[in-house]
Amino acid sequence: MMKGQKGYVLVHKLSFQALTFSGLWRRVMRWHELGRERRMLAGLSDEALKDLGLTRVDVEHERVRPFWDDPMHK
């Protein structure tokens, strides 16, 4: 398969760790944690958000992100 083909690129981007059960389990647990953190952030008061330098718009933008969209895993 040539490097320019889409299938190669997709397979090449997958790490071996993601293919193991423990890697998959860690990823699922991280997604669960992201959801919990996003719900907690959405539950903060306007004053608490202001202390963090965030607005409701910032929180809404973060809240609607898909669970797999992990800003720390880029």
PDB file of N, CA, C and O in Angstrom:
ATOM      1  N   MET A   1       0.852  -1.177   0.000  1.00  0.00           N
ATOM      2  CA  MET A   1       0.000   0.000   0.000  1.00  0.00           C
ATOM      3  C   MET A   1       0.896   1.239   0.000  1.00  0.00           C
ATOM      4  O   MET A   1       1.876   1.312   0.717  1.00  0.00           O
ATOM      5  N   MET A   2       0.534   2.202  -0.764  1.00  0.00           N
ATOM      6  CA  MET A   2       1.336   3.424  -0.857  1.00  0.00           C
ATOM      7  C   MET A   2       1.030   4.346   0.318  1.00  0.00           C
ATOM      8  O   MET A   2      -0.072   4.365   0.835  1.00  0.00           O
ATOM      9  N   LYS A   3       2.033   5.129   0.716  1.00  0.00           N
ATOM     10  CA  LYS A   3       1.867   6.011   1.868  1.00  0.00           C
ATOM     11  C   LYS A   3       0.759   7.030   1.674  1.00  0.00           C
ATOM     12  O   LYS A   3       0.142   7.442   2.622  1.00  0.00           O
ATOM     13  N   GLY A   4       0.496   7.454   0.481  1.00  0.00           N
ATOM     14  CA  GLY A   4      -0.511   8.472   0.225  1.00  0.00           C
ATOM     15  C   GLY A   4      -1.941   7.972   0.328  1.00  0.00           C
ATOM     16  O   GLY A   4      -2.881   8.747   0.318  1.00  0.00           O
ATOM     17  N   GLN A   5      -2.120   6.671   0.413  1.00  0.00           N
ATOM     18  CA  GLN A   5      -3.469   6.128   0.474  1.00  0.00           C
ATOM     19  C   GLN A   5      -4.043   6.313   1.864  1.00  0.00           C
ATOM     20  O   GLN A   5      -3.367   6.183   2.868  1.00  0.00           O
ATOM     21  N   LYS A   6      -5.330   6.592   1.919  1.00  0.00           N
ATOM     22  CA  LYS A   6      -6.000   6.914   3.171  1.00  0.00           C
ATOM     23  C   LYS A   6      -5.893   5.793   4.203  1.00  0.00           C
ATOM     24  O   LYS A   6      -5.653   6.034   5.367  1.00  0.00           O
ATOM     25  N   GLY A   7      -6.055   4.574   3.797  1.00  0.00           N
ATOM     26  CA  GLY A   7      -5.995   3.456   4.734  1.00  0.00           C
ATOM     27  C   GLY A   7      -4.667   3.382   5.451  1.00  0.00           C
ATOM     28  O   GLY A   7      -4.592   3.124   6.641  1.00  0.00           O
ATOM     29  N   TYR A   8      -3.600   3.611   4.732  1.00  0.00           N
ATOM     30  CA  TYR A   8      -2.267   3.588   5.346  1.00  0.00           C
ATOM     31  C   TYR A   8      -2.136   4.675   6.394  1.00  0.00           C
ATOM     32  O   TYR A   8      -1.619   4.435   7.481  1.00  0.00           O
ATOM     33  N   VAL A   9      -2.623   5.850   6.063  1.00  0.00           N
ATOM     34  CA  VAL A   9      -2.517   6.977   6.994  1.00  0.00           C
ATOM     35  C   VAL A   9      -3.294   6.687   8.265  1.00  0.00           C
ATOM     36  O   VAL A   9      -2.806   6.918   9.372  1.00  0.00           O
ATOM     37  N   LEU A  10      -4.502   6.148   8.154  1.00  0.00           N
ATOM     38  CA  LEU A  10      -5.312   5.853   9.328  1.00  0.00           C
ATOM     39  C   LEU A  10      -4.657   4.781  10.193  1.00  0.00           C
ATOM     40  O   LEU A  10      -4.590   4.917  11.412  1.00  0.00           O
ATOM     41  N   VAL A  11      -4.167   3.724   9.580  1.00  0.00           N
ATOM     42  CA  VAL A  11      -3.533   2.655  10.334  1.00  0.00           C
ATOM     43  C   VAL A  11      -2.222   3.146  10.929  1.00  0.00           C
ATOM     44  O   VAL A  11      -1.886   2.839  12.067  1.00  0.00           O
ATOM     45  N   HIS A  12      -1.488   3.938  10.187  1.00  0.00           N
ATOM     46  CA  HIS A  12      -0.206   4.447  10.659  1.00  0.00           C
ATOM     47  C   HIS A  12      -0.375   5.329  11.891  1.00  0.00           C
ATOM     48  O   HIS A  12       0.475   5.332  12.770  1.00  0.00           O
ATOM     49  N   LYS A  13      -1.482   6.057  11.988  1.00  0.00           N
ATOM     50  CA  LYS A  13      -1.702   6.957  13.119  1.00  0.00           C
ATOM     51  C   LYS A  13      -2.078   6.225  14.392  1.00  0.00           C
ATOM     52  O   LYS A  13      -1.958   6.766  15.481  1.00  0.00           O
ATOM     53  N   LEU A  14      -2.568   5.007  14.290  1.00  0.00           N
ATOM     54  CA  LEU A  14      -2.936   4.251  15.489  1.00  0.00           C
ATOM     55  C   LEU A  14      -1.674   3.782  16.195  1.00  0.00           C
ATOM     56  O   LEU A  14      -0.781   3.206  15.597  1.00  0.00           O
ATOM     57  N   SER A  15      -1.591   4.029  17.463  1.00  0.00           N
ATOM     58  CA  SER A  15      -0.441   3.550  18.220  1.00  0.00           C
ATOM     59  C   SER A  15      -0.705   2.121  18.677  1.00  0.00           C
ATOM     60  O   SER A  15      -1.842   1.695  18.829  1.00  0.00           O
ATOM     61  N   PHE A  16       0.356   1.404  18.939  1.00  0.00           N
ATOM     62  CA  PHE A  16       0.205   0.034  19.442  1.00  0.00           C
ATOM     63  C   PHE A  16      -0.508   0.026  20.784  1.00  0.00           C
ATOM     64  O   PHE A  16      -1.320  -0.840  21.067  1.00  0.00           O
ATOM     65  N   GLN A  17      -0.244   1.037  21.622  1.00  0.00           N
ATOM     66  CA  GLN A  17      -0.866   1.105  22.938  1.00  0.00           C
ATOM     67  C   GLN A  17      -2.390   1.175  22.810  1.00  0.00           C
ATOM     68  O   GLN A  17      -3.104   0.586  23.604  1.00  0.00           O
ATOM     69  N   ALA A  18      -2.898   1.892  21.826  1.00  0.00           N
ATOM     70  CA  ALA A  18      -4.344   2.024  21.656  1.00  0.00           C
ATOM     71  C   ALA A  18      -4.972   0.697  21.245  1.00  0.00           C
ATOM     72  O   ALA A  18      -6.167   0.499  21.422  1.00  0.00           O
ATOM     73  N   LEU A  19      -4.165  -0.204  20.684  1.00  0.00           N
ATOM     74  CA  LEU A  19      -4.698  -1.473  20.219  1.00  0.00           C
ATOM     75  C   LEU A  19      -4.740  -2.536  21.315  1.00  0.00           C
ATOM     76  O   LEU A  19      -5.356  -3.564  21.148  1.00  0.00           O
ATOM     77  N   THR A  20      -4.113  -2.296  22.445  1.00  0.00           N
ATOM     78  CA  THR A  20      -4.136  -3.260  23.537  1.00  0.00           C
ATOM     79  C   THR A  20      -5.365  -3.022  24.404  1.00  0.00           C
ATOM     80  O   THR A  20      -5.932  -1.933  24.406  1.00  0.00           O
ATOM     81  N   PHE A  21      -5.744  -4.022  25.158  1.00  0.00           N
ATOM     82  CA  PHE A  21      -6.901  -3.876  26.039  1.00  0.00           C
ATOM     83  C   PHE A  21      -6.660  -2.794  27.078  1.00  0.00           C
ATOM     84  O   PHE A  21      -7.529  -1.970  27.343  1.00  0.00           O
ATOM     85  N   SER A  22      -5.474  -2.781  27.681  1.00  0.00           N
ATOM     86  CA  SER A  22      -5.198  -1.779  28.717  1.00  0.00           C
ATOM     87  C   SER A  22      -5.189  -0.373  28.124  1.00  0.00           C
ATOM     88  O   SER A  22      -5.650   0.572  28.758  1.00  0.00           O
ATOM     89  N   GLY A  23      -4.678  -0.227  26.900  1.00  0.00           N
ATOM     90  CA  GLY A  23      -4.698   1.078  26.242  1.00  0.00           C
ATOM     91  C   GLY A  23      -6.116   1.525  25.948  1.00  0.00           C
ATOM     92  O   GLY A  23      -6.471   2.691  26.147  1.00  0.00           O
ATOM     93  N   LEU A  24      -6.931   0.592  25.495  1.00  0.00           N
ATOM     94  CA  LEU A  24      -8.330   0.901  25.226  1.00  0.00           C
ATOM     95  C   LEU A  24      -9.051   1.274  26.516  1.00  0.00           C
ATOM     96  O   LEU A  24      -9.814   2.245  26.559  1.00  0.00           O
ATOM     97  N   TRP A  25      -8.789   0.512  27.591  1.00  0.00           N
ATOM     98  CA  TRP A  25      -9.419   0.787  28.883  1.00  0.00           C
ATOM     99  C   TRP A  25      -9.031   2.177  29.382  1.00  0.00           C
ATOM    100  O   TRP A  25      -9.876   2.933  29.853  1.00  0.00           O
ATOM    101  N   ARG A  26      -7.755   2.540  29.286  1.00  0.00           N
ATOM    102  CA  ARG A  26      -7.303   3.872  29.715  1.00  0.00           C
ATOM    103  C   ARG A  26      -7.992   4.968  28.911  1.00  0.00           C
ATOM    104  O   ARG A  26      -8.378   6.001  29.453  1.00  0.00           O
ATOM    105  N   ARG A  27      -8.151   4.744  27.620  1.00  0.00           N
ATOM    106  CA  ARG A  27      -8.802   5.743  26.774  1.00  0.00           C
ATOM    107  C   ARG A  27     -10.270   5.912  27.165  1.00  0.00           C
ATOM    108  O   ARG A  27     -10.762   7.034  27.273  1.00  0.00           O
ATOM    109  N   VAL A  28     -10.971   4.818  27.397  1.00  0.00           N
ATOM    110  CA  VAL A  28     -12.385   4.890  27.812  1.00  0.00           C
ATOM    111  C   VAL A  28     -12.502   5.615  29.151  1.00  0.00           C
ATOM    112  O   VAL A  28     -13.387   6.457  29.340  1.00  0.00           O
ATOM    113  N   MET A  29     -11.607   5.307  30.087  1.00  0.00           N
ATOM    114  CA  MET A  29     -11.643   5.967  31.388  1.00  0.00           C
ATOM    115  C   MET A  29     -11.332   7.465  31.246  1.00  0.00           C
ATOM    116  O   MET A  29     -11.926   8.283  31.948  1.00  0.00           O
ATOM    117  N   ARG A  30     -10.436   7.823  30.350  1.00  0.00           N
ATOM    118  CA  ARG A  30     -10.131   9.238  30.114  1.00  0.00           C
ATOM    119  C   ARG A  30     -11.360   9.944  29.548  1.00  0.00           C
ATOM    120  O   ARG A  30     -11.675  11.070  29.936  1.00  0.00           O
ATOM    121  N   TRP A  31     -12.055   9.309  28.626  1.00  0.00           N
ATOM    122  CA  TRP A  31     -13.271   9.902  28.066  1.00  0.00           C
ATOM    123  C   TRP A  31     -14.312  10.108  29.159  1.00  0.00           C
ATOM    124  O   TRP A  31     -15.000  11.125  29.185  1.00  0.00           O
ATOM    125  N   HIS A  32     -14.440   9.141  30.048  1.00  0.00           N
ATOM    126  CA  HIS A  32     -15.378   9.263  31.167  1.00  0.00           C
ATOM    127  C   HIS A  32     -14.993  10.456  32.052  1.00  0.00           C
ATOM    128  O   HIS A  32     -15.850  11.247  32.454  1.00  0.00           O
ATOM    129  N   GLU A  33     -13.716  10.589  32.343  1.00  0.00           N
ATOM    130  CA  GLU A  33     -13.224  11.699  33.162  1.00  0.00           C
ATOM    131  C   GLU A  33     -13.469  13.043  32.474  1.00  0.00           C
ATOM    132  O   GLU A  33     -13.855  14.020  33.121  1.00  0.00           O
ATOM    133  N   LEU A  34     -13.238  13.102  31.167  1.00  0.00           N
ATOM    134  CA  LEU A  34     -13.502  14.346  30.432  1.00  0.00           C
ATOM    135  C   LEU A  34     -14.966  14.754  30.553  1.00  0.00           C
ATOM    136  O   LEU A  34     -15.271  15.932  30.758  1.00  0.00           O
ATOM    137  N   GLY A  35     -15.870  13.803  30.418  1.00  0.00           N
ATOM    138  CA  GLY A  35     -17.288  14.098  30.551  1.00  0.00           C
ATOM    139  C   GLY A  35     -17.625  14.627  31.932  1.00  0.00           C
ATOM    140  O   GLY A  35     -18.368  15.605  32.080  1.00  0.00           O
ATOM    141  N   ARG A  36     -17.052  13.995  32.948  1.00  0.00           N
ATOM    142  CA  ARG A  36     -17.286  14.430  34.329  1.00  0.00           C
ATOM    143  C   ARG A  36     -16.753  15.844  34.547  1.00  0.00           C
ATOM    144  O   ARG A  36     -17.434  16.693  35.129  1.00  0.00           O
ATOM    145  N   GLU A  37     -15.556  16.116  34.065  1.00  0.00           N
ATOM    146  CA  GLU A  37     -14.972  17.449  34.220  1.00  0.00           C
ATOM    147  C   GLU A  37     -15.787  18.518  33.486  1.00  0.00           C
ATOM    148  O   GLU A  37     -15.988  19.615  34.001  1.00  0.00           O
ATOM    149  N   ARG A  38     -16.265  18.174  32.304  1.00  0.00           N
ATOM    150  CA  ARG A  38     -17.061  19.137  31.535  1.00  0.00           C
ATOM    151  C   ARG A  38     -18.398  19.418  32.214  1.00  0.00           C
ATOM    152  O   ARG A  38     -18.873  20.549  32.219  1.00  0.00           O
ATOM    153  N   ARG A  39     -19.003  18.390  32.812  1.00  0.00           N
ATOM    154  CA  ARG A  39     -20.255  18.605  33.554  1.00  0.00           C
ATOM    155  C   ARG A  39     -20.011  19.456  34.793  1.00  0.00           C
ATOM    156  O   ARG A  39     -20.812  20.342  35.122  1.00  0.00           O
ATOM    157  N   MET A  40     -18.913  19.207  35.481  1.00  0.00           N
ATOM    158  CA  MET A  40     -18.577  20.010  36.664  1.00  0.00           C
ATOM    159  C   MET A  40     -18.333  21.472  36.272  1.00  0.00           C
ATOM    160  O   MET A  40     -18.799  22.387  36.958  1.00  0.00           O
ATOM    161  N   LEU A  41     -17.629  21.688  35.186  1.00  0.00           N
ATOM    162  CA  LEU A  41     -17.363  23.043  34.705  1.00  0.00           C
ATOM    163  C   LEU A  41     -18.670  23.764  34.385  1.00  0.00           C
ATOM    164  O   LEU A  41     -18.853  24.930  34.750  1.00  0.00           O
ATOM    165  N   ALA A  42     -19.595  23.057  33.746  1.00  0.00           N
ATOM    166  CA  ALA A  42     -20.884  23.656  33.394  1.00  0.00           C
ATOM    167  C   ALA A  42     -21.698  23.999  34.643  1.00  0.00           C
ATOM    168  O   ALA A  42     -22.545  24.895  34.605  1.00  0.00           O
ATOM    169  N   GLY A  43     -21.432  23.322  35.745  1.00  0.00           N
ATOM    170  CA  GLY A  43     -22.180  23.561  36.971  1.00  0.00           C
ATOM    171  C   GLY A  43     -21.633  24.683  37.848  1.00  0.00           C
ATOM    172  O   GLY A  43     -22.233  25.029  38.862  1.00  0.00           O
ATOM    173  N   LEU A  44     -20.495  25.246  37.469  1.00  0.00           N
ATOM    174  CA  LEU A  44     -19.910  26.326  38.264  1.00  0.00           C
ATOM    175  C   LEU A  44     -20.729  27.614  38.143  1.00  0.00           C
ATOM    176  O   LEU A  44     -21.354  27.869  37.111  1.00  0.00           O
ATOM    177  N   SER A  45     -20.683  28.410  39.182  1.00  0.00           N
ATOM    178  CA  SER A  45     -21.386  29.697  39.173  1.00  0.00           C
ATOM    179  C   SER A  45     -20.650  30.685  38.266  1.00  0.00           C
ATOM    180  O   SER A  45     -19.480  30.492  37.928  1.00  0.00           O
ATOM    181  N   ASP A  46     -21.349  31.743  37.892  1.00  0.00           N
ATOM    182  CA  ASP A  46     -20.732  32.773  37.064  1.00  0.00           C
ATOM    183  C   ASP A  46     -19.540  33.411  37.769  1.00  0.00           C
ATOM    184  O   ASP A  46     -18.536  33.744  37.130  1.00  0.00           O
ATOM    185  N   GLU A  47     -19.630  33.548  39.075  1.00  0.00           N
ATOM    186  CA  GLU A  47     -18.524  34.133  39.842  1.00  0.00           C
ATOM    187  C   GLU A  47     -17.291  33.227  39.805  1.00  0.00           C
ATOM    188  O   GLU A  47     -16.165  33.704  39.652  1.00  0.00           O
ATOM    189  N   ALA A  48     -17.514  31.933  39.959  1.00  0.00           N
ATOM    190  CA  ALA A  48     -16.401  30.984  39.914  1.00  0.00           C
ATOM    191  C   ALA A  48     -15.763  30.974  38.526  1.00  0.00           C
ATOM    192  O   ALA A  48     -14.536  30.919  38.400  1.00  0.00           O
ATOM    193  N   LEU A  49     -16.600  31.031  37.495  1.00  0.00           N
ATOM    194  CA  LEU A  49     -16.059  31.075  36.135  1.00  0.00           C
ATOM    195  C   LEU A  49     -15.235  32.336  35.910  1.00  0.00           C
ATOM    196  O   LEU A  49     -14.172  32.294  35.290  1.00  0.00           O
ATOM    197  N   LYS A  50     -15.729  33.449  36.439  1.00  0.00           N
ATOM    198  CA  LYS A  50     -15.001  34.706  36.306  1.00  0.00           C
ATOM    199  C   LYS A  50     -13.638  34.608  36.982  1.00  0.00           C
ATOM    200  O   LYS A  50     -12.633  35.093  36.446  1.00  0.00           O
ATOM    201  N   ASP A  51     -13.586  33.958  38.148  1.00  0.00           N
ATOM    202  CA  ASP A  51     -12.314  33.754  38.846  1.00  0.00           C
ATOM    203  C   ASP A  51     -11.331  32.941  37.997  1.00  0.00           C
ATOM    204  O   ASP A  51     -10.119  33.132  38.080  1.00  0.00           O
ATOM    205  N   LEU A  52     -11.864  32.034  37.193  1.00  0.00           N
ATOM    206  CA  LEU A  52     -11.032  31.206  36.320  1.00  0.00           C
ATOM    207  C   LEU A  52     -10.722  31.890  34.989  1.00  0.00           C
ATOM    208  O   LEU A  52      -9.966  31.355  34.174  1.00  0.00           O
ATOM    209  N   GLY A  53     -11.339  33.045  34.765  1.00  0.00           N
ATOM    210  CA  GLY A  53     -11.134  33.756  33.505  1.00  0.00           C
ATOM    211  C   GLY A  53     -11.940  33.172  32.358  1.00  0.00           C
ATOM    212  O   GLY A  53     -11.551  33.283  31.204  1.00  0.00           O
ATOM    213  N   LEU A  54     -13.067  32.539  32.686  1.00  0.00           N
ATOM    214  CA  LEU A  54     -13.920  31.915  31.682  1.00  0.00           C
ATOM    215  C   LEU A  54     -15.282  32.586  31.640  1.00  0.00           C
ATOM    216  O   LEU A  54     -15.721  33.177  32.624  1.00  0.00           O
ATOM    217  N   THR A  55     -15.946  32.457  30.513  1.00  0.00           N
ATOM    218  CA  THR A  55     -17.308  32.950  30.363  1.00  0.00           C
ATOM    219  C   THR A  55     -18.231  31.756  30.127  1.00  0.00           C
ATOM    220  O   THR A  55     -17.773  30.636  29.876  1.00  0.00           O
ATOM    221  N   ARG A  56     -19.515  31.999  30.176  1.00  0.00           N
ATOM    222  CA  ARG A  56     -20.498  30.946  29.877  1.00  0.00           C
ATOM    223  C   ARG A  56     -20.323  30.446  28.449  1.00  0.00           C
ATOM    224  O   ARG A  56     -20.518  29.256  28.174  1.00  0.00           O
ATOM    225  N   VAL A  57     -19.945  31.331  27.540  1.00  0.00           N
ATOM    226  CA  VAL A  57     -19.724  30.931  26.145  1.00  0.00           C
ATOM    227  C   VAL A  57     -18.557  29.942  26.076  1.00  0.00           C
ATOM    228  O   VAL A  57     -18.631  28.937  25.363  1.00  0.00           O
ATOM    229  N   ASP A  58     -17.487  30.218  26.821  1.00  0.00           N
ATOM    230  CA  ASP A  58     -16.347  29.294  26.868  1.00  0.00           C
ATOM    231  C   ASP A  58     -16.785  27.928  27.384  1.00  0.00           C
ATOM    232  O   ASP A  58     -16.402  26.886  26.831  1.00  0.00           O
ATOM    233  N   VAL A  59     -17.577  27.940  28.434  1.00  0.00           N
ATOM    234  CA  VAL A  59     -18.039  26.693  29.049  1.00  0.00           C
ATOM    235  C   VAL A  59     -18.948  25.939  28.089  1.00  0.00           C
ATOM    236  O   VAL A  59     -18.819  24.718  27.931  1.00  0.00           O
ATOM    237  N   GLU A  60     -19.835  26.617  27.427  1.00  0.00           N
ATOM    238  CA  GLU A  60     -20.738  25.959  26.473  1.00  0.00           C
ATOM    239  C   GLU A  60     -19.949  25.357  25.318  1.00  0.00           C
ATOM    240  O   GLU A  60     -20.245  24.247  24.872  1.00  0.00           O
ATOM    241  N   HIS A  61     -18.940  26.083  24.850  1.00  0.00           N
ATOM    242  CA  HIS A  61     -18.092  25.556  23.772  1.00  0.00           C
ATOM    243  C   HIS A  61     -17.417  24.251  24.223  1.00  0.00           C
ATOM    244  O   HIS A  61     -17.339  23.290  23.461  1.00  0.00           O
ATOM    245  N   GLU A  62     -16.939  24.204  25.446  1.00  0.00           N
ATOM    246  CA  GLU A  62     -16.292  23.006  25.976  1.00  0.00           C
ATOM    247  C   GLU A  62     -17.307  21.896  26.238  1.00  0.00           C
ATOM    248  O   GLU A  62     -17.048  20.732  25.973  1.00  0.00           O
ATOM    249  N   ARG A  63     -18.466  22.264  26.731  1.00  0.00           N
ATOM    250  CA  ARG A  63     -19.489  21.270  27.094  1.00  0.00           C
ATOM    251  C   ARG A  63     -19.992  20.480  25.901  1.00  0.00           C
ATOM    252  O   ARG A  63     -20.263  19.286  26.015  1.00  0.00           O
ATOM    253  N   VAL A  64     -20.100  21.106  24.745  1.00  0.00           N
ATOM    254  CA  VAL A  64     -20.676  20.426  23.579  1.00  0.00           C
ATOM    255  C   VAL A  64     -19.644  19.669  22.742  1.00  0.00           C
ATOM    256  O   VAL A  64     -20.007  19.035  21.754  1.00  0.00           O
ATOM    257  N   ARG A  65     -18.396  19.711  23.158  1.00  0.00           N
ATOM    258  CA  ARG A  65     -17.377  18.951  22.438  1.00  0.00           C
ATOM    259  C   ARG A  65     -17.658  17.460  22.569  1.00  0.00           C
ATOM    260  O   ARG A  65     -18.130  16.991  23.604  1.00  0.00           O
ATOM    261  N   PRO A  66     -17.363  16.687  21.529  1.00  0.00           N
ATOM    262  CA  PRO A  66     -17.555  15.233  21.622  1.00  0.00           C
ATOM    263  C   PRO A  66     -16.657  14.624  22.699  1.00  0.00           C
ATOM    264  O   PRO A  66     -15.574  15.134  22.975  1.00  0.00           O
ATOM    265  N   PHE A  67     -17.100  13.535  23.297  1.00  0.00           N
ATOM    266  CA  PHE A  67     -16.361  12.941  24.405  1.00  0.00           C
ATOM    267  C   PHE A  67     -14.951  12.510  24.005  1.00  0.00           C
ATOM    268  O   PHE A  67     -14.049  12.487  24.819  1.00  0.00           O
ATOM    269  N   TRP A  68     -14.753  12.160  22.755  1.00  0.00           N
ATOM    270  CA  TRP A  68     -13.441  11.703  22.309  1.00  0.00           C
ATOM    271  C   TRP A  68     -12.480  12.855  21.988  1.00  0.00           C
ATOM    272  O   TRP A  68     -11.314  12.639  21.739  1.00  0.00           O
ATOM    273  N   ASP A  69     -12.985  14.088  22.011  1.00  0.00           N
ATOM    274  CA  ASP A  69     -12.168  15.254  21.691  1.00  0.00           C
ATOM    275  C   ASP A  69     -11.387  15.677  22.944  1.00  0.00           C
ATOM    276  O   ASP A  69     -11.830  16.498  23.727  1.00  0.00           O
ATOM    277  N   ASP A  70     -10.224  15.084  23.111  1.00  0.00           N
ATOM    278  CA  ASP A  70      -9.402  15.283  24.298  1.00  0.00           C
ATOM    279  C   ASP A  70      -8.306  16.294  24.002  1.00  0.00           C
ATOM    280  O   ASP A  70      -7.401  16.036  23.225  1.00  0.00           O
ATOM    281  N   PRO A  71      -8.386  17.484  24.609  1.00  0.00           N
ATOM    282  CA  PRO A  71      -7.387  18.514  24.322  1.00  0.00           C
ATOM    283  C   PRO A  71      -5.986  18.130  24.787  1.00  0.00           C
ATOM    284  O   PRO A  71      -5.005  18.694  24.319  1.00  0.00           O
ATOM    285  N   MET A  72      -5.858  17.169  25.674  1.00  0.00           N
ATOM    286  CA  MET A  72      -4.546  16.756  26.161  1.00  0.00           C
ATOM    287  C   MET A  72      -3.939  15.623  25.339  1.00  0.00           C
ATOM    288  O   MET A  72      -2.817  15.229  25.559  1.00  0.00           O
ATOM    289  N   HIS A  73      -4.701  15.085  24.400  1.00  0.00           N
ATOM    290  CA  HIS A  73      -4.235  13.938  23.620  1.00  0.00           C
ATOM    291  C   HIS A  73      -4.141  14.313  22.147  1.00  0.00           C
ATOM    292  O   HIS A  73      -4.820  13.764  21.316  1.00  0.00           O
ATOM    293  N   LYS A  74      -3.327  15.294  21.861  1.00  0.00           N
ATOM    294  CA  LYS A  74      -3.152  15.750  20.468  1.00  0.00           C
ATOM    295  C   LYS A  74      -1.780  15.399  19.993  1.00  0.00           C
ATOM    296  O   LYS A  74      -0.850  15.296  20.687  1.00  0.00           O
TER     297      LYS A  74
END
